[in-house]
Amino acid sequence: MGDDQEQRVDALVFDWGGVMTVSVLEFVGQWLHTEAIDRDNYGRVMREWMGRTAAPDNPVARLETGELTVAGFERLLAAELITTGGDPVVEQGLLKRMFGSATPDPAMVGLVRKARAAGLHTALLSNSWGEGYPADLLVELFDTVVISGRIGMRKPDEAIYRHTVDQIGLPAERSVFFDDMPVNVEAAKAVGMHAFRHTDAESTRAALSSLGVNL
């Protein structure tokens, strides 16, 4: 597995949306286009709710920890959004439509499948916007599954990383984490995990190789 250097990790931890799926820009962009959502307005709302200066009790945080229901979040988000044609945004089913094009990335599925077959411990660590995960695929790919809404913790809170490491049963420094959001990568490093920002399967494979894991 580590042909040129000692293998430094035994557990591989992955985010879902934007890592195990096609990019967030791709699937959210498709939804924005299909429903003619005003992109500037959507961007403003997401910055207010997800930016580094977002209030601790913002709707995204409450959704991801399970405090706010999907229906409740959809109601709040639809009220903030506008369309380019002036039509109201339908709140019912909003998240399902938003994530409708968030299909698994075949290259990443193949990478994780190969890692698990090689004996590495594979884990999912995801902030949930509802429960739209493909259950059969999660069972096939991951030894450990940590989904924020199920446990009342979310990234980038350090507690969820410590919980994940505990579930894996290995020291933090024997784990590597991949996420598409820098703030989540930084938090993983803060608890002692190796961590990288994911952009595509090839760069993630290269990062693993730097840790002695060649897939």
mmCIF file with all atom_site columns, C-alpha atoms in Angstrom:
data_model
loop_
_atom_site.group_PDB
_atom_site.id
_atom_site.type_symbol
_atom_site.label_atom_id
_atom_site.label_alt_id
_atom_site.label_comp_id
_atom_site.label_asym_id
_atom_site.label_entity_id
_atom_site.label_seq_id
_atom_site.pdbx_PDB_ins_code
_atom_site.Cartn_x
_atom_site.Cartn_y
_atom_site.Cartn_z
_atom_site.occupancy
_atom_site.B_iso_or_equiv
_atom_site.pdbx_formal_charge
_atom_site.auth_seq_id
_atom_site.auth_comp_id
_atom_site.auth_asym_id
_atom_site.auth_atom_id
_atom_site.pdbx_PDB_model_num
ATOM 1   C CA . MET A 1 1   ? 0.000   0.000  0.000   1.00 0.00 ? 1   MET A CA 1
ATOM 2   C CA . GLY A 1 2   ? 2.791   2.408  0.860   1.00 0.00 ? 2   GLY A CA 1
ATOM 3   C CA . ASP A 1 3   ? 5.407   1.517  -1.713  1.00 0.00 ? 3   ASP A CA 1
ATOM 4   C CA . ASP A 1 4   ? 7.774   4.435  -1.212  1.00 0.00 ? 4   ASP A CA 1
ATOM 5   C CA . GLN A 1 5   ? 7.237   5.366  2.414   1.00 0.00 ? 5   GLN A CA 1
ATOM 6   C CA . GLU A 1 6   ? 5.733   4.157  5.642   1.00 0.00 ? 6   GLU A CA 1
ATOM 7   C CA . GLN A 1 7   ? 1.952   4.217  5.775   1.00 0.00 ? 7   GLN A CA 1
ATOM 8   C CA . ARG A 1 8   ? 1.023   7.011  8.201   1.00 0.00 ? 8   ARG A CA 1
ATOM 9   C CA . VAL A 1 9   ? -2.757  6.508  8.404   1.00 0.00 ? 9   VAL A CA 1
ATOM 10  C CA . ASP A 1 10  ? -5.146  3.596  8.859   1.00 0.00 ? 10  ASP A CA 1
ATOM 11  C CA . ALA A 1 11  ? -8.483  5.443  8.602   1.00 0.00 ? 11  ALA A CA 1
ATOM 12  C CA . LEU A 1 12  ? -9.826  7.558  5.749   1.00 0.00 ? 12  LEU A CA 1
ATOM 13  C CA . VAL A 1 13  ? -12.672 9.977  6.575   1.00 0.00 ? 13  VAL A CA 1
ATOM 14  C CA . PHE A 1 14  ? -14.715 11.724 3.902   1.00 0.00 ? 14  PHE A CA 1
ATOM 15  C CA . ASP A 1 15  ? -17.374 14.411 3.727   1.00 0.00 ? 15  ASP A CA 1
ATOM 16  C CA . TRP A 1 16  ? -20.398 13.645 1.524   1.00 0.00 ? 16  TRP A CA 1
ATOM 17  C CA . GLY A 1 17  ? -21.680 16.637 -0.473  1.00 0.00 ? 17  GLY A CA 1
ATOM 18  C CA . GLY A 1 18  ? -18.945 18.040 -2.681  1.00 0.00 ? 18  GLY A CA 1
ATOM 19  C CA . VAL A 1 19  ? -16.519 15.214 -1.849  1.00 0.00 ? 19  VAL A CA 1
ATOM 20  C CA . MET A 1 20  ? -18.265 11.909 -2.419  1.00 0.00 ? 20  MET A CA 1
ATOM 21  C CA . THR A 1 21  ? -20.633 13.654 -4.840  1.00 0.00 ? 21  THR A CA 1
ATOM 22  C CA . VAL A 1 22  ? -20.097 15.968 -7.773  1.00 0.00 ? 22  VAL A CA 1
ATOM 23  C CA . SER A 1 23  ? -19.088 19.475 -6.694  1.00 0.00 ? 23  SER A CA 1
ATOM 24  C CA . VAL A 1 24  ? -21.469 21.708 -4.781  1.00 0.00 ? 24  VAL A CA 1
ATOM 25  C CA . LEU A 1 25  ? -21.061 24.365 -7.470  1.00 0.00 ? 25  LEU A CA 1
ATOM 26  C CA . GLU A 1 26  ? -22.258 21.837 -10.022 1.00 0.00 ? 26  GLU A CA 1
ATOM 27  C CA . PHE A 1 27  ? -25.361 20.521 -8.281  1.00 0.00 ? 27  PHE A CA 1
ATOM 28  C CA . VAL A 1 28  ? -26.418 23.787 -6.647  1.00 0.00 ? 28  VAL A CA 1
ATOM 29  C CA . GLY A 1 29  ? -25.738 25.616 -9.900  1.00 0.00 ? 29  GLY A CA 1
ATOM 30  C CA . GLN A 1 30  ? -28.043 23.225 -11.724 1.00 0.00 ? 30  GLN A CA 1
ATOM 31  C CA . TRP A 1 31  ? -30.821 23.910 -9.220  1.00 0.00 ? 31  TRP A CA 1
ATOM 32  C CA . LEU A 1 32  ? -30.334 27.678 -9.379  1.00 0.00 ? 32  LEU A CA 1
ATOM 33  C CA . HIS A 1 33  ? -30.555 27.538 -13.164 1.00 0.00 ? 33  HIS A CA 1
ATOM 34  C CA . THR A 1 34  ? -33.574 25.227 -13.287 1.00 0.00 ? 34  THR A CA 1
ATOM 35  C CA . GLU A 1 35  ? -35.622 27.316 -10.861 1.00 0.00 ? 35  GLU A CA 1
ATOM 36  C CA . ALA A 1 36  ? -34.302 30.703 -12.054 1.00 0.00 ? 36  ALA A CA 1
ATOM 37  C CA . ILE A 1 37  ? -33.141 31.591 -8.534  1.00 0.00 ? 37  ILE A CA 1
ATOM 38  C CA . ASP A 1 38  ? -31.404 34.950 -8.266  1.00 0.00 ? 38  ASP A CA 1
ATOM 39  C CA . ARG A 1 39  ? -27.781 33.891 -7.719  1.00 0.00 ? 39  ARG A CA 1
ATOM 40  C CA . ASP A 1 40  ? -26.618 37.069 -5.999  1.00 0.00 ? 40  ASP A CA 1
ATOM 41  C CA . ASN A 1 41  ? -29.448 36.889 -3.506  1.00 0.00 ? 41  ASN A CA 1
ATOM 42  C CA . TYR A 1 42  ? -28.801 33.196 -2.852  1.00 0.00 ? 42  TYR A CA 1
ATOM 43  C CA . GLY A 1 43  ? -25.113 33.931 -2.294  1.00 0.00 ? 43  GLY A CA 1
ATOM 44  C CA . ARG A 1 44  ? -25.948 36.657 0.219   1.00 0.00 ? 44  ARG A CA 1
ATOM 45  C CA . VAL A 1 45  ? -28.216 34.354 2.203   1.00 0.00 ? 45  VAL A CA 1
ATOM 46  C CA . MET A 1 46  ? -25.625 31.565 2.286   1.00 0.00 ? 46  MET A CA 1
ATOM 47  C CA . ARG A 1 47  ? -22.895 33.949 3.434   1.00 0.00 ? 47  ARG A CA 1
ATOM 48  C CA . GLU A 1 48  ? -25.127 35.174 6.251   1.00 0.00 ? 48  GLU A CA 1
ATOM 49  C CA . TRP A 1 49  ? -26.008 31.624 7.287   1.00 0.00 ? 49  TRP A CA 1
ATOM 50  C CA . MET A 1 50  ? -22.733 29.804 6.597   1.00 0.00 ? 50  MET A CA 1
ATOM 51  C CA . GLY A 1 51  ? -19.949 32.394 6.654   1.00 0.00 ? 51  GLY A CA 1
ATOM 52  C CA . ARG A 1 52  ? -17.362 32.657 9.399   1.00 0.00 ? 52  ARG A CA 1
ATOM 53  C CA . THR A 1 53  ? -19.322 35.517 10.983  1.00 0.00 ? 53  THR A CA 1
ATOM 54  C CA . ALA A 1 54  ? -22.672 33.679 10.924  1.00 0.00 ? 54  ALA A CA 1
ATOM 55  C CA . ALA A 1 55  ? -24.651 33.725 14.161  1.00 0.00 ? 55  ALA A CA 1
ATOM 56  C CA . PRO A 1 56  ? -24.261 30.485 16.171  1.00 0.00 ? 56  PRO A CA 1
ATOM 57  C CA . ASP A 1 57  ? -28.000 29.804 15.973  1.00 0.00 ? 57  ASP A CA 1
ATOM 58  C CA . ASN A 1 58  ? -28.334 30.465 12.233  1.00 0.00 ? 58  ASN A CA 1
ATOM 59  C CA . PRO A 1 59  ? -30.781 28.254 10.284  1.00 0.00 ? 59  PRO A CA 1
ATOM 60  C CA . VAL A 1 60  ? -28.058 26.102 8.673   1.00 0.00 ? 60  VAL A CA 1
ATOM 61  C CA . ALA A 1 61  ? -26.495 25.298 12.050  1.00 0.00 ? 61  ALA A CA 1
ATOM 62  C CA . ARG A 1 62  ? -29.892 24.426 13.500  1.00 0.00 ? 62  ARG A CA 1
ATOM 63  C CA . LEU A 1 63  ? -30.725 22.245 10.489  1.00 0.00 ? 63  LEU A CA 1
ATOM 64  C CA . GLU A 1 64  ? -27.397 20.414 10.607  1.00 0.00 ? 64  GLU A CA 1
ATOM 65  C CA . THR A 1 65  ? -27.745 19.576 14.302  1.00 0.00 ? 65  THR A CA 1
ATOM 66  C CA . GLY A 1 66  ? -31.341 18.417 13.907  1.00 0.00 ? 66  GLY A CA 1
ATOM 67  C CA . GLU A 1 67  ? -32.776 21.275 15.976  1.00 0.00 ? 67  GLU A CA 1
ATOM 68  C CA . LEU A 1 68  ? -34.625 22.642 12.915  1.00 0.00 ? 68  LEU A CA 1
ATOM 69  C CA . THR A 1 69  ? -36.715 20.309 10.761  1.00 0.00 ? 69  THR A CA 1
ATOM 70  C CA . VAL A 1 70  ? -36.265 20.092 7.015   1.00 0.00 ? 70  VAL A CA 1
ATOM 71  C CA . ALA A 1 71  ? -39.706 21.635 6.537   1.00 0.00 ? 71  ALA A CA 1
ATOM 72  C CA . GLY A 1 72  ? -38.856 24.462 8.913   1.00 0.00 ? 72  GLY A CA 1
ATOM 73  C CA . PHE A 1 73  ? -35.599 25.178 7.103   1.00 0.00 ? 73  PHE A CA 1
ATOM 74  C CA . GLU A 1 74  ? -37.281 25.072 3.703   1.00 0.00 ? 74  GLU A CA 1
ATOM 75  C CA . ARG A 1 75  ? -39.833 27.615 4.928   1.00 0.00 ? 75  ARG A CA 1
ATOM 76  C CA . LEU A 1 76  ? -37.090 29.997 6.117   1.00 0.00 ? 76  LEU A CA 1
ATOM 77  C CA . LEU A 1 77  ? -34.968 29.597 2.991   1.00 0.00 ? 77  LEU A CA 1
ATOM 78  C CA . ALA A 1 78  ? -37.845 29.969 0.535   1.00 0.00 ? 78  ALA A CA 1
ATOM 79  C CA . ALA A 1 79  ? -38.838 33.199 2.275   1.00 0.00 ? 79  ALA A CA 1
ATOM 80  C CA . GLU A 1 80  ? -35.354 34.618 1.652   1.00 0.00 ? 80  GLU A CA 1
ATOM 81  C CA . LEU A 1 81  ? -34.959 33.565 -1.975  1.00 0.00 ? 81  LEU A CA 1
ATOM 82  C CA . ILE A 1 82  ? -36.229 35.364 -5.056  1.00 0.00 ? 82  ILE A CA 1
ATOM 83  C CA . THR A 1 83  ? -36.456 34.309 -8.689  1.00 0.00 ? 83  THR A CA 1
ATOM 84  C CA . THR A 1 84  ? -35.307 36.344 -11.638 1.00 0.00 ? 84  THR A CA 1
ATOM 85  C CA . GLY A 1 85  ? -38.889 36.413 -12.902 1.00 0.00 ? 85  GLY A CA 1
ATOM 86  C CA . GLY A 1 86  ? -40.403 37.494 -9.621  1.00 0.00 ? 86  GLY A CA 1
ATOM 87  C CA . ASP A 1 87  ? -42.175 34.199 -8.920  1.00 0.00 ? 87  ASP A CA 1
ATOM 88  C CA . PRO A 1 88  ? -42.176 32.852 -5.346  1.00 0.00 ? 88  PRO A CA 1
ATOM 89  C CA . VAL A 1 89  ? -39.924 29.893 -4.532  1.00 0.00 ? 89  VAL A CA 1
ATOM 90  C CA . VAL A 1 90  ? -41.872 26.763 -3.584  1.00 0.00 ? 90  VAL A CA 1
ATOM 91  C CA . GLU A 1 91  ? -40.834 25.752 -0.067  1.00 0.00 ? 91  GLU A CA 1
ATOM 92  C CA . GLN A 1 92  ? -42.108 22.161 -0.040  1.00 0.00 ? 92  GLN A CA 1
ATOM 93  C CA . GLY A 1 93  ? -39.410 19.814 -1.314  1.00 0.00 ? 93  GLY A CA 1
ATOM 94  C CA . LEU A 1 94  ? -36.878 22.628 -1.663  1.00 0.00 ? 94  LEU A CA 1
ATOM 95  C CA . LEU A 1 95  ? -33.903 20.664 -0.306  1.00 0.00 ? 95  LEU A CA 1
ATOM 96  C CA . LYS A 1 96  ? -34.736 17.605 -2.377  1.00 0.00 ? 96  LYS A CA 1
ATOM 97  C CA . ARG A 1 97  ? -34.744 19.783 -5.480  1.00 0.00 ? 97  ARG A CA 1
ATOM 98  C CA . MET A 1 98  ? -31.549 21.578 -4.441  1.00 0.00 ? 98  MET A CA 1
ATOM 99  C CA . PHE A 1 99  ? -29.711 18.275 -3.987  1.00 0.00 ? 99  PHE A CA 1
ATOM 100 C CA . GLY A 1 100 ? -31.390 16.555 -6.937  1.00 0.00 ? 100 GLY A CA 1
ATOM 101 C CA . SER A 1 101 ? -28.216 16.637 -9.042  1.00 0.00 ? 101 SER A CA 1
ATOM 102 C CA . ALA A 1 102 ? -25.865 15.727 -6.171  1.00 0.00 ? 102 ALA A CA 1
ATOM 103 C CA . THR A 1 103 ? -24.998 12.377 -7.682  1.00 0.00 ? 103 THR A CA 1
ATOM 104 C CA . PRO A 1 104 ? -22.090 10.281 -6.356  1.00 0.00 ? 104 PRO A CA 1
ATOM 105 C CA . ASP A 1 105 ? -18.758 10.913 -8.065  1.00 0.00 ? 105 ASP A CA 1
ATOM 106 C CA . PRO A 1 106 ? -17.782 7.574  -9.655  1.00 0.00 ? 106 PRO A CA 1
ATOM 107 C CA . ALA A 1 107 ? -14.073 8.308  -9.211  1.00 0.00 ? 107 ALA A CA 1
ATOM 108 C CA . MET A 1 108 ? -14.486 8.862  -5.476  1.00 0.00 ? 108 MET A CA 1
ATOM 109 C CA . VAL A 1 109 ? -16.752 5.858  -5.064  1.00 0.00 ? 109 VAL A CA 1
ATOM 110 C CA . GLY A 1 110 ? -14.057 3.784  -6.739  1.00 0.00 ? 110 GLY A CA 1
ATOM 111 C CA . LEU A 1 111 ? -11.333 5.233  -4.529  1.00 0.00 ? 111 LEU A CA 1
ATOM 112 C CA . VAL A 1 112 ? -13.217 4.516  -1.287  1.00 0.00 ? 112 VAL A CA 1
ATOM 113 C CA . ARG A 1 113 ? -14.236 1.062  -2.473  1.00 0.00 ? 113 ARG A CA 1
ATOM 114 C CA . LYS A 1 114 ? -10.582 0.274  -3.200  1.00 0.00 ? 114 LYS A CA 1
ATOM 115 C CA . ALA A 1 115 ? -9.462  1.660  0.160   1.00 0.00 ? 115 ALA A CA 1
ATOM 116 C CA . ARG A 1 116 ? -11.916 -0.467 2.098   1.00 0.00 ? 116 ARG A CA 1
ATOM 117 C CA . ALA A 1 117 ? -10.967 -3.563 0.117   1.00 0.00 ? 117 ALA A CA 1
ATOM 118 C CA . ALA A 1 118 ? -7.320  -2.868 0.990   1.00 0.00 ? 118 ALA A CA 1
ATOM 119 C CA . GLY A 1 119 ? -8.155  -3.067 4.691   1.00 0.00 ? 119 GLY A CA 1
ATOM 120 C CA . LEU A 1 120 ? -8.260  0.630  5.522   1.00 0.00 ? 120 LEU A CA 1
ATOM 121 C CA . HIS A 1 121 ? -11.017 1.833  7.840   1.00 0.00 ? 121 HIS A CA 1
ATOM 122 C CA . THR A 1 122 ? -13.345 4.100  5.861   1.00 0.00 ? 122 THR A CA 1
ATOM 123 C CA . ALA A 1 123 ? -15.664 6.657  7.462   1.00 0.00 ? 123 ALA A CA 1
ATOM 124 C CA . LEU A 1 124 ? -18.233 9.249  6.443   1.00 0.00 ? 124 LEU A CA 1
ATOM 125 C CA . LEU A 1 125 ? -18.446 12.533 8.379   1.00 0.00 ? 125 LEU A CA 1
ATOM 126 C CA . SER A 1 126 ? -21.236 14.670 6.971   1.00 0.00 ? 126 SER A CA 1
ATOM 127 C CA . ASN A 1 127 ? -23.248 17.735 7.951   1.00 0.00 ? 127 ASN A CA 1
ATOM 128 C CA . SER A 1 128 ? -26.762 16.710 6.970   1.00 0.00 ? 128 SER A CA 1
ATOM 129 C CA . TRP A 1 129 ? -29.330 18.804 5.120   1.00 0.00 ? 129 TRP A CA 1
ATOM 130 C CA . GLY A 1 130 ? -32.022 16.192 5.540   1.00 0.00 ? 130 GLY A CA 1
ATOM 131 C CA . GLU A 1 131 ? -31.581 12.472 4.984   1.00 0.00 ? 131 GLU A CA 1
ATOM 132 C CA . GLY A 1 132 ? -30.984 12.172 1.265   1.00 0.00 ? 132 GLY A CA 1
ATOM 133 C CA . TYR A 1 133 ? -28.066 9.746  1.508   1.00 0.00 ? 133 TYR A CA 1
ATOM 134 C CA . PRO A 1 134 ? -28.072 6.582  -0.641  1.00 0.00 ? 134 PRO A CA 1
ATOM 135 C CA . ALA A 1 135 ? -28.311 4.041  2.172   1.00 0.00 ? 135 ALA A CA 1
ATOM 136 C CA . ASP A 1 136 ? -27.064 1.013  0.222   1.00 0.00 ? 136 ASP A CA 1
ATOM 137 C CA . LEU A 1 137 ? -23.987 2.870  -0.995  1.00 0.00 ? 137 LEU A CA 1
ATOM 138 C CA . LEU A 1 138 ? -23.125 4.060  2.497   1.00 0.00 ? 138 LEU A CA 1
ATOM 139 C CA . VAL A 1 139 ? -23.289 0.479  3.769   1.00 0.00 ? 139 VAL A CA 1
ATOM 140 C CA . GLU A 1 140 ? -21.038 -0.664 0.947   1.00 0.00 ? 140 GLU A CA 1
ATOM 141 C CA . LEU A 1 141 ? -18.423 2.065  1.294   1.00 0.00 ? 141 LEU A CA 1
ATOM 142 C CA . PHE A 1 142 ? -18.088 2.970  4.958   1.00 0.00 ? 142 PHE A CA 1
ATOM 143 C CA . ASP A 1 143 ? -17.196 1.154  8.163   1.00 0.00 ? 143 ASP A CA 1
ATOM 144 C CA . THR A 1 144 ? -18.248 4.181  10.226  1.00 0.00 ? 144 THR A CA 1
ATOM 145 C CA . VAL A 1 145 ? -20.984 6.702  9.432   1.00 0.00 ? 145 VAL A CA 1
ATOM 146 C CA . VAL A 1 146 ? -21.317 9.968  11.370  1.00 0.00 ? 146 VAL A CA 1
ATOM 147 C CA . ILE A 1 147 ? -24.143 12.266 10.252  1.00 0.00 ? 147 ILE A CA 1
ATOM 148 C CA . SER A 1 148 ? -24.575 15.534 12.122  1.00 0.00 ? 148 SER A CA 1
ATOM 149 C CA . GLY A 1 149 ? -28.359 15.602 12.404  1.00 0.00 ? 149 GLY A CA 1
ATOM 150 C CA . ARG A 1 150 ? -28.410 12.167 14.009  1.00 0.00 ? 150 ARG A CA 1
ATOM 151 C CA . ILE A 1 151 ? -26.093 13.103 16.877  1.00 0.00 ? 151 ILE A CA 1
ATOM 152 C CA . GLY A 1 152 ? -26.712 16.834 17.448  1.00 0.00 ? 152 GLY A CA 1
ATOM 153 C CA . MET A 1 153 ? -23.177 17.952 16.534  1.00 0.00 ? 153 MET A CA 1
ATOM 154 C CA . ARG A 1 154 ? -21.829 19.499 13.356  1.00 0.00 ? 154 ARG A CA 1
ATOM 155 C CA . LYS A 1 155 ? -18.616 20.466 11.629  1.00 0.00 ? 155 LYS A CA 1
ATOM 156 C CA . PRO A 1 156 ? -16.577 22.538 12.333  1.00 0.00 ? 156 PRO A CA 1
ATOM 157 C CA . ASP A 1 157 ? -17.240 21.921 16.058  1.00 0.00 ? 157 ASP A CA 1
ATOM 158 C CA . GLU A 1 158 ? -14.297 19.919 17.351  1.00 0.00 ? 158 GLU A CA 1
ATOM 159 C CA . ALA A 1 159 ? -16.621 17.614 19.290  1.00 0.00 ? 159 ALA A CA 1
ATOM 160 C CA . ILE A 1 160 ? -17.873 15.899 16.144  1.00 0.00 ? 160 ILE A CA 1
ATOM 161 C CA . TYR A 1 161 ? -14.332 15.108 15.013  1.00 0.00 ? 161 TYR A CA 1
ATOM 162 C CA . ARG A 1 162 ? -13.475 13.655 18.418  1.00 0.00 ? 162 ARG A CA 1
ATOM 163 C CA . HIS A 1 163 ? -16.688 11.633 18.290  1.00 0.00 ? 163 HIS A CA 1
ATOM 164 C CA . THR A 1 164 ? -15.745 10.315 14.836  1.00 0.00 ? 164 THR A CA 1
ATOM 165 C CA . VAL A 1 165 ? -12.259 9.342  15.971  1.00 0.00 ? 165 VAL A CA 1
ATOM 166 C CA . ASP A 1 166 ? -13.768 7.552  18.970  1.00 0.00 ? 166 ASP A CA 1
ATOM 167 C CA . GLN A 1 167 ? -16.152 5.666  16.688  1.00 0.00 ? 167 GLN A CA 1
ATOM 168 C CA . ILE A 1 168 ? -13.272 4.634  14.443  1.00 0.00 ? 168 ILE A CA 1
ATOM 169 C CA . GLY A 1 169 ? -11.248 3.459  17.436  1.00 0.00 ? 169 GLY A CA 1
ATOM 170 C CA . LEU A 1 170 ? -7.899  4.805  16.289  1.00 0.00 ? 170 LEU A CA 1
ATOM 171 C CA . PRO A 1 171 ? -5.790  7.790  17.386  1.00 0.00 ? 171 PRO A CA 1
ATOM 172 C CA . ALA A 1 172 ? -6.575  11.030 15.538  1.00 0.00 ? 172 ALA A CA 1
ATOM 173 C CA . GLU A 1 173 ? -3.107  11.079 13.998  1.00 0.00 ? 173 GLU A CA 1
ATOM 174 C CA . ARG A 1 174 ? -3.815  7.739  12.290  1.00 0.00 ? 174 ARG A CA 1
ATOM 175 C CA . SER A 1 175 ? -6.776  9.268  10.438  1.00 0.00 ? 175 SER A CA 1
ATOM 176 C CA . VAL A 1 176 ? -7.017  11.567 7.421   1.00 0.00 ? 176 VAL A CA 1
ATOM 177 C CA . PHE A 1 177 ? -10.022 13.733 6.630   1.00 0.00 ? 177 PHE A CA 1
ATOM 178 C CA . PHE A 1 178 ? -11.180 15.213 3.312   1.00 0.00 ? 178 PHE A CA 1
ATOM 179 C CA . ASP A 1 179 ? -13.701 18.049 3.020   1.00 0.00 ? 179 ASP A CA 1
ATOM 180 C CA . ASP A 1 180 ? -14.453 20.701 0.412   1.00 0.00 ? 180 ASP A CA 1
ATOM 181 C CA . MET A 1 181 ? -14.741 23.504 3.011   1.00 0.00 ? 181 MET A CA 1
ATOM 182 C CA . PRO A 1 182 ? -11.474 24.923 4.415   1.00 0.00 ? 182 PRO A CA 1
ATOM 183 C CA . VAL A 1 183 ? -12.999 25.700 7.834   1.00 0.00 ? 183 VAL A CA 1
ATOM 184 C CA . ASN A 1 184 ? -13.847 22.017 8.287   1.00 0.00 ? 184 ASN A CA 1
ATOM 185 C CA . VAL A 1 185 ? -10.350 20.971 7.229   1.00 0.00 ? 185 VAL A CA 1
ATOM 186 C CA . GLU A 1 186 ? -8.808  23.372 9.750   1.00 0.00 ? 186 GLU A CA 1
ATOM 187 C CA . ALA A 1 187 ? -10.981 21.976 12.551  1.00 0.00 ? 187 ALA A CA 1
ATOM 188 C CA . ALA A 1 188 ? -9.911  18.414 11.767  1.00 0.00 ? 188 ALA A CA 1
ATOM 189 C CA . LYS A 1 189 ? -6.257  19.448 11.960  1.00 0.00 ? 189 LYS A CA 1
ATOM 190 C CA . ALA A 1 190 ? -6.949  21.101 15.315  1.00 0.00 ? 190 ALA A CA 1
ATOM 191 C CA . VAL A 1 191 ? -7.886  17.733 16.844  1.00 0.00 ? 191 VAL A CA 1
ATOM 192 C CA . GLY A 1 192 ? -4.792  16.046 15.428  1.00 0.00 ? 192 GLY A CA 1
ATOM 193 C CA . MET A 1 193 ? -6.113  14.490 12.226  1.00 0.00 ? 193 MET A CA 1
ATOM 194 C CA . HIS A 1 194 ? -4.358  14.795 8.901   1.00 0.00 ? 194 HIS A CA 1
ATOM 195 C CA . ALA A 1 195 ? -6.701  16.824 6.726   1.00 0.00 ? 195 ALA A CA 1
ATOM 196 C CA . PHE A 1 196 ? -6.904  18.130 3.171   1.00 0.00 ? 196 PHE A CA 1
ATOM 197 C CA . ARG A 1 197 ? -9.300  20.191 1.118   1.00 0.00 ? 197 ARG A CA 1
ATOM 198 C CA . HIS A 1 198 ? -10.892 18.006 -1.540  1.00 0.00 ? 198 HIS A CA 1
ATOM 199 C CA . THR A 1 199 ? -11.173 19.335 -5.077  1.00 0.00 ? 199 THR A CA 1
ATOM 200 C CA . ASP A 1 200 ? -11.223 16.130 -7.128  1.00 0.00 ? 200 ASP A CA 1
ATOM 201 C CA . ALA A 1 201 ? -10.400 12.446 -6.890  1.00 0.00 ? 201 ALA A CA 1
ATOM 202 C CA . GLU A 1 202 ? -6.928  12.806 -8.375  1.00 0.00 ? 202 GLU A CA 1
ATOM 203 C CA . SER A 1 203 ? -5.753  15.445 -5.888  1.00 0.00 ? 203 SER A CA 1
ATOM 204 C CA . THR A 1 204 ? -7.217  13.425 -3.021  1.00 0.00 ? 204 THR A CA 1
ATOM 205 C CA . ARG A 1 205 ? -5.425  10.316 -4.281  1.00 0.00 ? 205 ARG A CA 1
ATOM 206 C CA . ALA A 1 206 ? -2.191  12.335 -4.398  1.00 0.00 ? 206 ALA A CA 1
ATOM 207 C CA . ALA A 1 207 ? -2.729  13.546 -0.819  1.00 0.00 ? 207 ALA A CA 1
ATOM 208 C CA . LEU A 1 208 ? -3.194  9.948  0.301   1.00 0.00 ? 208 LEU A CA 1
ATOM 209 C CA . SER A 1 209 ? -0.018  8.970  -1.511  1.00 0.00 ? 209 SER A CA 1
ATOM 210 C CA . SER A 1 210 ? 1.860   11.627 0.476   1.00 0.00 ? 210 SER A CA 1
ATOM 211 C CA . LEU A 1 211 ? 0.783   9.709  3.591   1.00 0.00 ? 211 LEU A CA 1
ATOM 212 C CA . GLY A 1 212 ? 1.978   6.379  2.232   1.00 0.00 ? 212 GLY A CA 1
ATOM 213 C CA . VAL A 1 213 ? -1.423  5.198  0.992   1.00 0.00 ? 213 VAL A CA 1
ATOM 214 C CA . ASN A 1 214 ? -1.336  4.416  -2.715  1.00 0.00 ? 214 ASN A CA 1
ATOM 215 C CA . LEU A 1 215 ? -4.712  3.608  -4.247  1.00 0.00 ? 215 LEU A CA 1
#
